[in-house]
Amino acid sequence: MDKTREMVASVVLLAALAGAALWADAAGEPFYVNLASRVAILGLAGVGLNLALGFGGMVSFGHAAFFGLGGYACGIIAWHAGNYEPILTWPFEVEGTDRMPPIWGVAALVCGLAAAAIGALSLRTSGVYFIMITLAFAQMIYWFAISWPAYGGEDGLSIYVRNGFPGLDTYDALSFFGIAFGALLVALAVSGRLLGSRFGAALTMARLNPVRLATAGIDPFPVRLTGFVISAVITGWAGALYADLNGFVSPTMLSWHLSGELIVFVILGGVGRLVGPVAGAAAYVLLETFVGGATERWPLILGLALLGVVLFARGGIMGALAGRARHD
Amino acid sequence: MTLALLVEQILNGVQLGVMLFLTAAGLTLVFGVMGLINLAHGSLFMTGAFVCAWVAGTTGSFWLGLGAGALAAAAAGAVVEMLVLRRLYDRDHLDQVLATFALILVFSEGARWIFGPQPLWLDAPAALSGAVSLPGGAAYPIYRLAIIGAGIGAALLLWALISRTRLGMRIRAGESDREMIGALGVDIRTLYTLVFALGAGLAGFAGAMVGALQSVQVGMGEPVLILAFVVIVIGGIGSVKGAFVGALLVGVVDTMGRVLLPMGFSNFMPPSEASGVGAALASMLIYVLMAGVLVWRPQGLFPAHG
């Protein structure tokens, strides 16, 4: 594959997203700025999934679990801050907060721990078992969120005051986009750096030929598990941002439709392309907004379009922009 | 807990179990023979329920509806197999997941378009309405007992088909070596379509039966699909026997958990909290069961290939 062409396509794509947000803000259209934030956040979630799915070959059909856990971490902490109720009273008192950075820290921690537990069980298997098991664990968390009454249950939880970020007015649509876009750039930089490292090479090899990796003296299991955890942490970060964008968390964020949509972003954009999920998320959000605005039958159109992509246009958007990936 | 309640809940669990088996059997057969993971299996379940409710509503006969539902699901399965899924057998699971996810969107939106956004209702046939009394004094609906009977009957027929007929022999041969039976002159493409239609028909039959217990609406297949996944992961993917054992296990554990856990917690908690905590934990119980089985036997209880 053509590395320079992919690089140029990636930079142009990210610049176009930032440019669209700036243009919409200048035109006084906060709706479109928020749309750009949505693309950045869903793209971020996809970048997380891509690390496991595209580079590590772990087809997780349960990443909505981490997206939703990140969202609930944000919602629950903000709820406690808003009601002046401590989260924990024993063994020591923990207060809620309405600052984004500590919230992100908690979201990352929660998702990392959940992914370590889910991954440790699921990675005992592979192939189709792995797909079904990650789906089942995500459903478990989904049903728990629905039937646990303390934080809204089925109705979800509102975040009445958007959480703050030092030095920025988060209610300003463009500032919020700046935060989301910054997060996306950080995640892309971290993923890129990671994949270029020794660990990235081991992760790729765990996908291509685990036996050979083991022969080289590296056990594939911890490599995969680490990749899965990092992937979940990035997706959870996106979930926390998404909760702030909407001012609302509900079990929908945990539903398996969302897991499916995250996979759609990755594949629509191009599997194993760093910026692919952003392209996929952008295409999805644009379709949803404009086709969904024109006809309520839009899921039908989306379904047929996806079928077309799977059957006839493999390689996705980045494949079309930057040339087909080498077969590996 | 009284004996009557216990018997009633066990029967409910078995009824859920046989319905899950009918859905999971198709899923596990399709995976075993064609190596395909089919997320759209729940949509075929839904198709069966919708067609049954519509035909029964138009003609007034539940039995016509039941037959039509199963046949329509089998036909829809055959069409989808020939148009789309046939191209996916040699692809990796990721492409199969995405394509069948797309099929769910098409089926759900299609059903909403054809049958309208309102749920349909289906009444149990008059011959099976009413209740019988159980040991312990409780009354139990005959229709649910009939579902258990029909499910077990279908399971026996499926067993006879697979282990006693020529078609079943070919299905088993397809599971162990698909290139070889193609080389021996069996038309493998038709066999695949038949297997898929058989699985789809079973799911449609289950959907049609369940349609009289709940409202028939878009999305009704999805919870069933995910439970069926849990069932075949527990039973061992590709094993019909595993699907049967797994389905009964999941059905009974899920039903009993929802009754027993809130009761158990109410012994040392205020009742309002106990019902919340109990319900939340009960909804996770079958997934904990699945995780336990995986730790013990990563390939499921009855691994299909060795």
XYZ file of C-alpha atoms in Angstrom, chain B residues 6-171:
166
model
C -41.632 -23.898 41.734
C -43.288 -26.223 39.202
C -44.737 -23.265 37.323
C -41.382 -21.538 37.047
C -39.566 -24.699 35.972
C -42.157 -25.166 33.225
C -41.703 -21.533 32.157
C -37.962 -22.111 32.043
C -38.347 -25.255 29.932
C -40.731 -23.423 27.597
C -38.190 -20.618 27.110
C -35.541 -23.290 26.654
C -37.282 -25.177 23.839
C -37.996 -21.917 22.005
C -34.330 -20.993 22.332
C -33.381 -24.416 21.029
C -35.475 -23.988 17.884
C -33.714 -20.673 17.219
C -30.253 -21.838 18.213
C -30.463 -25.071 16.194
C -30.515 -23.194 12.893
C -27.720 -20.901 13.996
C -25.494 -23.760 15.068
C -26.256 -25.876 11.954
C -25.434 -22.977 9.650
C -22.201 -22.375 11.488
C -21.323 -26.043 11.618
C -21.979 -26.760 7.944
C -21.173 -23.469 6.209
C -18.925 -21.766 8.761
C -21.152 -18.696 8.643
C -22.040 -16.484 11.584
C -25.522 -15.207 10.901
C -26.670 -12.213 12.930
C -29.817 -11.963 10.833
C -31.170 -15.201 12.304
C -33.287 -13.154 14.730
C -34.837 -11.388 11.753
C -36.038 -14.754 10.426
C -37.606 -15.430 13.840
C -39.347 -12.054 13.508
C -40.446 -12.857 9.955
C -42.138 -16.023 11.186
C -44.000 -14.116 13.891
C -45.126 -11.300 11.588
C -46.353 -13.556 8.805
C -48.120 -15.812 11.316
C -49.843 -12.858 12.998
C -50.836 -11.356 9.668
C -52.155 -14.585 8.124
C -53.940 -15.556 11.337
C -55.453 -12.070 11.508
C -56.642 -12.200 7.883
C -57.915 -15.767 7.710
C -58.836 -16.219 11.363
C -56.936 -19.494 11.558
C -53.937 -19.764 13.861
C -52.859 -23.043 12.291
C -52.702 -21.577 8.786
C -50.691 -18.716 10.244
C -48.273 -21.077 11.990
C -47.588 -22.987 8.781
C -47.330 -19.796 6.751
C -44.955 -18.248 9.286
C -42.551 -21.179 9.232
C -42.712 -21.451 5.428
C -42.247 -17.703 4.931
C -39.189 -17.686 7.186
C -37.742 -20.689 5.332
C -38.391 -18.992 1.992
C -36.883 -15.713 3.187
C -33.870 -17.656 4.432
C -33.437 -19.430 1.098
C -33.680 -16.156 -0.843
C -31.188 -14.382 1.420
C -28.826 -17.341 1.192
C -28.920 -17.356 -2.600
C -28.645 -13.596 -3.027
C -26.180 -12.590 -0.319
C -24.825 -15.166 2.094
C -23.568 -17.567 -0.569
C -20.892 -15.009 -1.434
C -19.705 -14.818 2.153
C -18.799 -18.435 2.986
C -15.166 -17.950 2.021
C -14.815 -14.508 3.596
C -13.606 -13.879 7.127
C -16.038 -13.567 10.025
C -15.760 -9.785 10.054
C -17.350 -9.497 6.598
C -20.044 -11.973 7.636
C -20.829 -9.954 10.763
C -21.093 -6.726 8.824
C -23.203 -8.158 6.001
C -25.648 -9.913 8.309
C -25.819 -6.785 10.495
C -26.813 -4.913 7.335
C -29.443 -7.602 6.681
C -30.951 -6.936 10.122
C -31.400 -3.283 9.197
C -33.020 -4.267 5.908
C -35.337 -6.837 7.523
C -36.390 -4.573 10.407
C -37.083 -1.573 8.233
C -38.748 -3.810 5.643
C -41.069 -5.280 8.291
C -41.899 -1.785 9.535
C -42.681 -0.759 5.970
C -44.859 -3.759 5.116
C -46.689 -4.281 8.416
C -46.639 -0.726 9.790
C -45.047 0.633 12.957
C -47.741 -0.722 15.322
C -47.194 -4.118 16.952
C -49.474 -6.921 15.757
C -51.342 -9.215 18.122
C -51.836 -12.911 17.791
C -54.272 -14.964 19.863
C -53.586 -18.525 20.876
C -55.962 -20.972 19.117
C -59.210 -21.777 20.914
C -58.298 -25.463 21.166
C -55.260 -24.590 23.265
C -56.723 -21.828 25.426
C -57.534 -22.481 29.048
C -55.375 -23.985 31.711
C -54.638 -27.248 33.444
C -54.040 -27.553 37.161
C -50.597 -28.508 38.331
C -49.565 -30.511 41.377
C -49.706 -27.975 44.203
C -52.865 -26.368 42.918
C -51.689 -23.715 40.450
C -53.221 -23.378 36.993
C -50.909 -23.498 33.978
C -51.849 -22.321 30.456
C -52.287 -25.219 28.013
C -50.746 -23.124 25.235
C -47.398 -22.985 27.015
C -47.467 -26.746 27.539
C -48.240 -27.117 23.836
C -45.188 -25.005 23.013
C -43.030 -27.306 25.110
C -44.509 -30.321 23.340
C -44.090 -28.796 19.878
C -40.523 -27.783 20.654
C -39.563 -31.241 21.854
C -41.338 -32.768 18.860
C -39.389 -30.505 16.505
C -36.166 -31.414 18.282
C -36.910 -35.145 17.796
C -37.741 -34.632 14.132
C -34.535 -32.678 13.651
C -32.576 -35.441 15.353
C -34.221 -38.082 13.137
C -33.584 -35.958 10.052
C -29.917 -35.516 10.824
C -29.105 -39.017 12.005
C -31.536 -41.169 9.994
C -31.995 -39.689 6.517
C -29.860 -39.237 3.425
C -30.150 -35.459 3.665
C -28.971 -35.650 7.266
C -26.064 -37.810 6.222
C -25.038 -35.178 3.703
C -25.380 -32.431 6.324
